[in-house]
mmCIF file of C-alpha atoms and ligand atoms in Angstrom:
data_model
loop_
_atom_site.group_PDB
_atom_site.id
_atom_site.type_symbol
_atom_site.label_atom_id
_atom_site.label_comp_id
_atom_site.label_asym_id
_atom_site.label_seq_id
_atom_site.Cartn_x
_atom_site.Cartn_y
_atom_site.Cartn_z
ATOM 1 C CA MET A 558 43.185 -1.337 -8.751
ATOM 2 C CA ARG A 559 40.703 -1.809 -5.571
ATOM 3 C CA ASP A 560 37.285 -0.602 -6.178
ATOM 4 C CA PHE A 561 35.662 1.740 -3.614
ATOM 5 C CA PRO A 562 32.065 1.125 -2.902
ATOM 6 C CA GLY A 563 31.433 4.211 -0.729
ATOM 7 C CA PHE A 564 30.763 4.224 2.919
ATOM 8 C CA TYR A 565 27.657 6.131 4.303
ATOM 9 C CA SER A 566 27.751 7.020 7.939
ATOM 10 C CA GLU A 567 24.819 5.409 9.937
ATOM 11 C CA SER A 568 24.727 8.288 12.403
ATOM 12 C CA GLY A 569 24.411 12.123 11.759
ATOM 13 C CA LEU A 570 23.957 13.497 8.365
ATOM 14 C CA PHE A 571 26.857 14.466 6.025
ATOM 15 C CA VAL A 572 26.114 17.232 3.595
ATOM 16 C CA CYS A 573 28.398 18.357 1.032
ATOM 17 C CA PHE A 574 28.447 21.636 -1.230
ATOM 18 C CA GLU A 575 30.257 21.640 -4.456
ATOM 19 C CA GLY A 576 30.511 23.983 -7.436
ATOM 20 C CA GLY A 577 33.005 26.378 -9.185
ATOM 21 C CA GLU A 578 34.276 29.549 -8.003
ATOM 22 C CA GLY A 579 31.668 31.938 -6.772
ATOM 23 C CA ALA A 580 28.857 29.745 -7.032
ATOM 24 C CA GLY A 581 27.464 30.410 -3.655
ATOM 25 C CA LYS A 582 28.827 27.369 -1.598
ATOM 26 C CA SER A 583 29.671 29.301 1.331
ATOM 27 C CA THR A 584 26.610 31.504 1.323
ATOM 28 C CA GLN A 585 24.322 28.373 1.044
ATOM 29 C CA ALA A 586 26.360 26.279 3.652
ATOM 30 C CA ARG A 587 25.969 29.120 6.141
ATOM 31 C CA ARG A 588 22.121 29.674 5.468
ATOM 32 C CA LEU A 589 21.632 25.681 5.686
ATOM 33 C CA GLY A 590 23.371 25.498 8.973
ATOM 34 C CA ASP A 591 21.405 28.485 10.539
ATOM 35 C CA ARG A 592 18.107 26.986 9.556
ATOM 36 C CA LEU A 593 18.928 23.443 10.835
ATOM 37 C CA ARG A 594 20.114 24.967 13.884
ATOM 38 C CA GLU A 595 16.772 26.799 14.258
ATOM 39 C CA ASP A 596 15.010 23.429 13.706
ATOM 40 C CA GLY A 597 17.081 22.234 16.689
ATOM 41 C CA HIS A 598 19.861 20.133 15.199
ATOM 42 C CA VAL A 599 23.674 20.397 16.150
ATOM 43 C CA VAL A 600 25.526 21.588 13.116
ATOM 44 C CA VAL A 601 29.211 21.404 12.141
ATOM 45 C CA LEU A 602 29.951 23.901 9.463
ATOM 46 C CA THR A 603 33.316 23.104 7.835
ATOM 47 C CA ARG A 604 35.359 23.516 4.744
ATOM 48 C CA GLU A 605 38.030 21.922 2.540
ATOM 49 C CA PRO A 606 40.673 22.785 2.468
ATOM 50 C CA GLY A 607 41.757 24.348 5.822
ATOM 51 C CA ASP A 608 39.607 23.431 8.728
ATOM 52 C CA THR A 609 42.175 21.807 10.892
ATOM 53 C CA PRO A 610 45.443 23.307 11.947
ATOM 54 C CA VAL A 611 47.505 21.024 9.435
ATOM 55 C CA GLY A 612 44.713 21.798 6.860
ATOM 56 C CA ALA A 613 45.258 25.437 7.217
ATOM 57 C CA GLU A 614 48.883 25.050 6.318
ATOM 58 C CA MET A 615 48.013 23.008 3.278
ATOM 59 C CA ARG A 616 45.523 25.704 2.354
ATOM 60 C CA ARG A 617 48.197 28.502 2.515
ATOM 61 C CA ILE A 618 50.436 26.405 0.257
ATOM 62 C CA VAL A 619 47.953 25.496 -2.274
ATOM 63 C CA LEU A 620 46.218 28.708 -2.617
ATOM 64 C CA ASP A 621 48.619 31.293 -2.219
ATOM 65 C CA PRO A 622 49.883 32.721 -5.453
ATOM 66 C CA ALA A 623 53.205 33.287 -4.009
ATOM 67 C CA THR A 624 53.658 29.419 -3.912
ATOM 68 C CA GLY A 625 54.179 29.567 -7.740
ATOM 69 C CA GLU A 626 54.054 26.425 -9.668
ATOM 70 C CA LEU A 627 53.590 23.136 -7.925
ATOM 71 C CA ALA A 628 53.683 19.582 -9.654
ATOM 72 C CA ASP A 629 50.248 18.376 -10.213
ATOM 73 C CA ARG A 630 50.920 15.312 -8.170
ATOM 74 C CA THR A 631 52.112 17.552 -5.194
ATOM 75 C CA GLU A 632 49.140 19.669 -5.221
ATOM 76 C CA ALA A 633 46.775 16.498 -5.260
ATOM 77 C CA LEU A 634 48.621 14.883 -2.417
ATOM 78 C CA LEU A 635 48.416 18.199 -0.305
ATOM 79 C CA TYR A 636 44.632 18.393 -0.770
ATOM 80 C CA ALA A 637 44.515 14.497 -0.053
ATOM 81 C CA ALA A 638 46.557 15.198 3.289
ATOM 82 C CA ASP A 639 43.998 18.121 4.110
ATOM 83 C CA LYS A 640 41.017 15.552 3.665
ATOM 84 C CA ALA A 641 42.657 12.957 5.744
ATOM 85 C CA GLU A 642 42.999 15.145 8.574
ATOM 86 C CA HIS A 643 39.532 16.764 8.062
ATOM 87 C CA ILE A 644 37.788 13.563 8.201
ATOM 88 C CA HIS A 645 39.763 12.053 11.039
ATOM 89 C CA ALA A 646 39.670 15.311 13.427
ATOM 90 C CA VAL A 647 36.170 16.943 12.368
ATOM 91 C CA VAL A 648 33.908 14.937 10.083
ATOM 92 C CA ARG A 649 33.869 11.390 11.505
ATOM 93 C CA PRO A 650 33.869 12.515 15.364
ATOM 94 C CA ALA A 651 30.738 14.741 14.514
ATOM 95 C CA LEU A 652 28.966 12.174 12.600
ATOM 96 C CA GLU A 653 29.549 9.498 15.314
ATOM 97 C CA ARG A 654 28.062 12.211 17.875
ATOM 98 C CA GLY A 655 24.992 12.223 15.498
ATOM 99 C CA GLU A 656 25.498 15.755 14.336
ATOM 100 C CA VAL A 657 24.827 17.224 11.056
ATOM 101 C CA VAL A 658 28.186 18.020 9.116
ATOM 102 C CA ILE A 659 28.018 20.573 6.343
ATOM 103 C CA THR A 660 31.196 20.644 4.225
ATOM 104 C CA ASP A 661 32.202 23.486 1.631
ATOM 105 C CA ARG A 662 33.848 21.284 -0.857
ATOM 106 C CA TYR A 663 35.057 17.567 -0.664
ATOM 107 C CA VAL A 664 36.379 14.802 -2.766
ATOM 108 C CA ASP A 665 34.505 15.694 -5.854
ATOM 109 C CA SER A 666 36.667 18.938 -5.936
ATOM 110 C CA THR A 667 39.696 17.013 -6.199
ATOM 111 C CA LEU A 668 38.081 14.789 -8.984
ATOM 112 C CA ALA A 669 37.096 18.013 -10.922
ATOM 113 C CA TYR A 670 40.073 20.298 -10.131
ATOM 114 C CA GLN A 671 42.992 18.050 -10.125
ATOM 115 C CA GLY A 672 41.374 15.441 -12.318
ATOM 116 C CA ALA A 673 39.635 17.278 -15.123
ATOM 117 C CA GLY A 674 41.437 20.626 -14.499
ATOM 118 C CA ARG A 675 45.044 19.244 -14.126
ATOM 119 C CA ALA A 676 44.318 16.235 -16.278
ATOM 120 C CA LEU A 677 45.815 13.743 -13.741
ATOM 121 C CA ASP A 678 44.587 10.350 -14.208
ATOM 122 C CA VAL A 679 41.164 10.323 -12.501
ATOM 123 C CA ASP A 680 41.164 6.686 -11.520
ATOM 124 C CA GLU A 681 44.546 7.060 -9.612
ATOM 125 C CA LEU A 682 43.458 10.358 -8.211
ATOM 126 C CA GLU A 683 40.076 9.046 -6.915
ATOM 127 C CA TRP A 684 41.931 5.914 -5.243
ATOM 128 C CA VAL A 685 44.125 8.596 -3.321
ATOM 129 C CA ALA A 686 41.173 10.661 -2.286
ATOM 130 C CA ARG A 687 38.902 7.823 -1.316
ATOM 131 C CA TRP A 688 41.860 6.161 0.728
ATOM 132 C CA ALA A 689 42.360 9.631 2.387
ATOM 133 C CA THR A 690 38.769 9.938 3.612
ATOM 134 C CA GLU A 691 38.150 6.260 4.399
ATOM 135 C CA ASP A 692 35.758 6.334 1.434
ATOM 136 C CA LEU A 693 33.257 8.051 3.488
ATOM 137 C CA ARG A 694 30.682 9.588 1.130
ATOM 138 C CA PRO A 695 28.184 12.560 1.569
ATOM 139 C CA HIS A 696 24.541 11.567 1.961
ATOM 140 C CA LEU A 697 23.932 14.348 -0.165
ATOM 141 C CA THR A 698 25.980 16.735 -2.325
ATOM 142 C CA VAL A 699 24.528 20.096 -3.346
ATOM 143 C CA LEU A 700 26.046 21.158 -6.718
ATOM 144 C CA LEU A 701 25.812 24.698 -7.226
ATOM 145 C CA ASP A 702 26.060 24.956 -11.086
ATOM 146 C CA LEU A 703 27.261 28.068 -12.649
ATOM 147 C CA GLU A 704 28.959 29.358 -15.847
ATOM 148 C CA PRO A 705 32.436 30.036 -14.775
ATOM 149 C CA SER A 706 32.629 33.285 -16.566
ATOM 150 C CA THR A 707 29.854 34.462 -14.294
ATOM 151 C CA GLY A 708 31.274 32.985 -11.199
ATOM 152 C CA LEU A 709 34.748 34.527 -11.530
ATOM 153 C CA THR A 710 33.335 37.853 -11.902
ATOM 154 C CA ARG A 711 31.934 37.624 -8.309
ATOM 155 C CA PHE A 712 35.486 38.116 -6.985
ATOM 156 C CA GLU A 713 37.980 40.841 -7.370
ATOM 157 C CA GLU A 714 41.183 39.053 -6.145
ATOM 158 C CA ARG A 715 42.176 35.469 -7.661
ATOM 159 C CA ASP A 716 44.013 32.589 -5.892
ATOM 160 C CA ARG A 717 46.319 30.262 -7.491
ATOM 161 C CA ILE A 718 43.400 28.122 -8.910
ATOM 162 C CA GLU A 719 40.927 30.888 -9.544
ATOM 163 C CA GLY A 720 43.774 32.461 -11.847
ATOM 164 C CA GLU A 721 43.503 29.391 -14.269
ATOM 165 C CA SER A 722 42.156 29.726 -17.800
ATOM 166 C CA LEU A 723 38.298 29.810 -18.685
ATOM 167 C CA GLU A 724 39.005 26.474 -20.420
ATOM 168 C CA PHE A 725 40.363 25.048 -17.134
ATOM 169 C CA HIS A 726 37.191 26.219 -15.420
ATOM 170 C CA GLN A 727 34.697 24.766 -18.150
ATOM 171 C CA ARG A 728 36.588 21.180 -17.778
ATOM 172 C CA VAL A 729 35.877 21.526 -13.844
ATOM 173 C CA ARG A 730 32.193 22.534 -14.493
ATOM 174 C CA GLU A 731 31.565 19.579 -16.789
ATOM 175 C CA ALA A 732 33.377 17.062 -14.278
ATOM 176 C CA PHE A 733 31.088 18.171 -11.495
ATOM 177 C CA LEU A 734 27.907 17.706 -13.761
ATOM 178 C CA GLY A 735 29.214 14.304 -14.780
ATOM 179 C CA LEU A 736 29.595 13.239 -11.174
ATOM 180 C CA ALA A 737 26.106 14.325 -10.409
ATOM 181 C CA ALA A 738 24.574 12.587 -13.350
ATOM 182 C CA ALA A 739 26.238 9.447 -12.391
ATOM 183 C CA ASP A 740 24.635 9.260 -8.944
ATOM 184 C CA PRO A 741 21.391 11.278 -8.993
ATOM 185 C CA ASP A 742 20.168 9.733 -5.708
ATOM 186 C CA HIS A 743 22.959 11.515 -3.663
ATOM 187 C CA TYR A 744 23.225 14.786 -5.638
ATOM 188 C CA LEU A 745 20.848 17.940 -5.873
ATOM 189 C CA VAL A 746 21.953 19.969 -8.724
ATOM 190 C CA LEU A 747 20.692 23.587 -8.726
ATOM 191 C CA ASP A 748 20.996 26.694 -10.859
ATOM 192 C CA ALA A 749 23.431 29.060 -9.136
ATOM 193 C CA ARG A 750 21.925 32.003 -11.091
ATOM 194 C CA ASP A 751 19.009 31.748 -9.117
ATOM 195 C CA ASP A 752 18.049 34.065 -6.277
ATOM 196 C CA VAL A 753 19.906 33.181 -2.968
ATOM 197 C CA GLU A 754 16.601 32.492 -1.055
ATOM 198 C CA LYS A 755 15.116 30.119 -3.722
ATOM 199 C CA ILE A 756 18.376 28.244 -3.613
ATOM 200 C CA ALA A 757 18.224 27.791 0.057
ATOM 201 C CA ILE A 758 14.711 26.907 0.188
ATOM 202 C CA ALA A 759 15.458 23.828 -2.255
ATOM 203 C CA VAL A 760 18.379 22.756 -0.405
ATOM 204 C CA LEU A 761 16.462 22.969 3.048
ATOM 205 C CA ASP A 762 13.506 20.819 1.597
ATOM 206 C CA ARG A 763 15.880 18.140 0.470
ATOM 207 C CA VAL A 764 17.733 18.093 3.649
ATOM 208 C CA ARG A 765 14.778 18.197 5.939
ATOM 209 C CA GLY A 766 13.418 15.199 3.900
ATOM 210 C CA LEU A 767 16.641 13.139 4.590
ATOM 211 C CA LEU A 768 16.769 14.153 8.431
ATOM 212 C CA SER A 769 12.886 12.957 8.810
HETATM 213 N N1 LIG B 1434 40.224 22.688 -4.326
HETATM 214 C C1 LIG B 1434 40.952 21.833 -5.099
HETATM 215 O O1 LIG B 1434 41.516 22.097 -6.064
HETATM 216 N N2 LIG B 1434 40.933 20.492 -4.700
HETATM 217 C C2 LIG B 1434 40.154 20.039 -3.785
HETATM 218 O O2 LIG B 1434 40.215 18.694 -3.308
HETATM 219 C C3 LIG B 1434 39.596 20.973 -2.907
HETATM 220 C C4 LIG B 1434 39.565 22.269 -3.267
HETATM 221 C C5 LIG B 1434 38.827 20.535 -1.523
HETATM 222 C C6 LIG B 1434 39.190 26.425 -2.550
HETATM 223 O O3 LIG B 1434 39.072 27.839 -2.559
HETATM 224 C C7 LIG B 1434 40.015 26.116 -3.887
HETATM 225 O O4 LIG B 1434 40.641 24.953 -3.609
HETATM 226 C C8 LIG B 1434 38.893 25.961 -4.870
HETATM 227 C C9 LIG B 1434 39.092 24.586 -5.351
HETATM 228 C C10 LIG B 1434 40.276 23.980 -4.763
HETATM 229 N N3 LIG B 1434 39.391 26.791 -6.084
HETATM 230 N N4 LIG B 1434 39.728 27.846 -6.169
HETATM 231 N N5 LIG B 1434 40.231 28.827 -6.262
HETATM 232 P P1 LIG B 1434 38.159 28.602 -1.697
HETATM 233 O O5 LIG B 1434 37.702 28.013 -0.348
HETATM 234 O O6 LIG B 1434 38.963 29.857 -1.125
HETATM 235 O O7 LIG B 1434 37.006 29.192 -2.401
HETATM 236 P P2 LIG B 1434 35.821 28.500 -3.108
HETATM 237 O O8 LIG B 1434 35.540 27.139 -2.566
HETATM 238 O O9 LIG B 1434 36.093 28.465 -4.587
HETATM 239 O O10 LIG B 1434 34.671 29.286 -2.824
HETATM 240 P P3 LIG B 1434 34.291 30.702 -3.293
HETATM 241 O O11 LIG B 1434 35.011 30.878 -4.585
HETATM 242 O O12 LIG B 1434 34.924 31.381 -2.231
HETATM 243 O O13 LIG B 1434 32.907 31.031 -3.653
HETATM 244 P P4 LIG B 1434 31.546 30.333 -3.109
HETATM 245 O O14 LIG B 1434 31.726 29.806 -1.596
HETATM 246 O O15 LIG B 1434 31.158 29.202 -4.023
HETATM 247 O O16 LIG B 1434 30.625 31.618 -3.101
HETATM 248 P P5 LIG B 1434 30.178 32.563 -2.033
HETATM 249 O O17 LIG B 1434 31.449 33.120 -1.302
HETATM 250 O O18 LIG B 1434 29.183 31.903 -1.199
HETATM 251 O O19 LIG B 1434 29.705 33.776 -2.728
HETATM 252 C C11 LIG B 1434 30.601 34.477 -3.739
HETATM 253 C C12 LIG B 1434 30.014 35.929 -3.858
HETATM 254 O O20 LIG B 1434 28.777 35.640 -4.824
HETATM 255 C C13 LIG B 1434 29.441 36.719 -2.804
HETATM 256 O O21 LIG B 1434 29.650 37.914 -2.957
HETATM 257 C C14 LIG B 1434 27.957 36.389 -2.726
HETATM 258 O O22 LIG B 1434 27.356 37.218 -2.024
HETATM 259 C C15 LIG B 1434 27.575 36.229 -4.071
HETATM 260 N N6 LIG B 1434 26.460 35.216 -4.467
HETATM 261 C C16 LIG B 1434 26.307 33.959 -3.748
HETATM 262 N N7 LIG B 1434 24.968 33.366 -4.050
HETATM 263 C C17 LIG B 1434 24.670 34.317 -5.218
HETATM 264 C C18 LIG B 1434 23.401 34.138 -6.053
HETATM 265 N N8 LIG B 1434 22.712 33.147 -6.012
HETATM 266 N N9 LIG B 1434 23.378 35.248 -6.872
HETATM 267 C C19 LIG B 1434 24.295 36.239 -6.922
HETATM 268 N N10 LIG B 1434 25.431 36.382 -6.170
HETATM 269 C C20 LIG B 1434 25.518 35.311 -5.093
#
């Protein structure tokens, strides 16, 4: 199987937030976006799945409990299609314009949820996800690490994936931590139990370092 070495955009900055449910990704992505705009940067705040018209359809299918059971491979391909469109229509054009792109979830979510969670072959899955994204890698992935039993209590309603077992979410957490440990230069792992502002400052420090 072909190896994917990873492609890092030479223009712009690509930052990704990853982590389990309720870890605070959306909260921190918004805060980082606001502060970088105050610093004078042009920021594109985006997310997976669902930030393109096609992606919104994919999001509805994969997350709506009314969808019911899907074959694991079907689910993985729907996420991959969302990523392909997202990179093509949103992420790459913004990076080529020299902007900061902040995405709430990316390829690591596929490796963690469809790989460790659903137990699909991770090498095969990674091949599909890397192919879909032209192997574009974030300059930095911020992993907000949280015990799943805590994260799941931050919500009242559960979608198709949030409704999975605690063991499923534990495997997802371990997979995220494993990805971060394998590539420390491109990850910032933070304890998501910390105060929102403390986390935001740690993220901003690291990102400002990359921008200077
Ligand atoms: N998925 C996948 O399987 N494969 C893939 O390739 C991709 C995704 C890309 C997307 O769901 C689902 O798709 C996701 C993985 C799967 N699984 N599920 N379900 P989503 O986009 O609807 O939701 P999410 O990405 O899981 O995010 P989230 O669960 O909505 O949470 P969050 O963004 O991490 O947290 P938040 O919305 O910022 O905060 C949640 C609450 O916690 C809120 O009330 C905050 O005020 C509070 N909060 C935030 N930070 C803190 C701190 N530090 N302390 C205390 N309370 C806090």
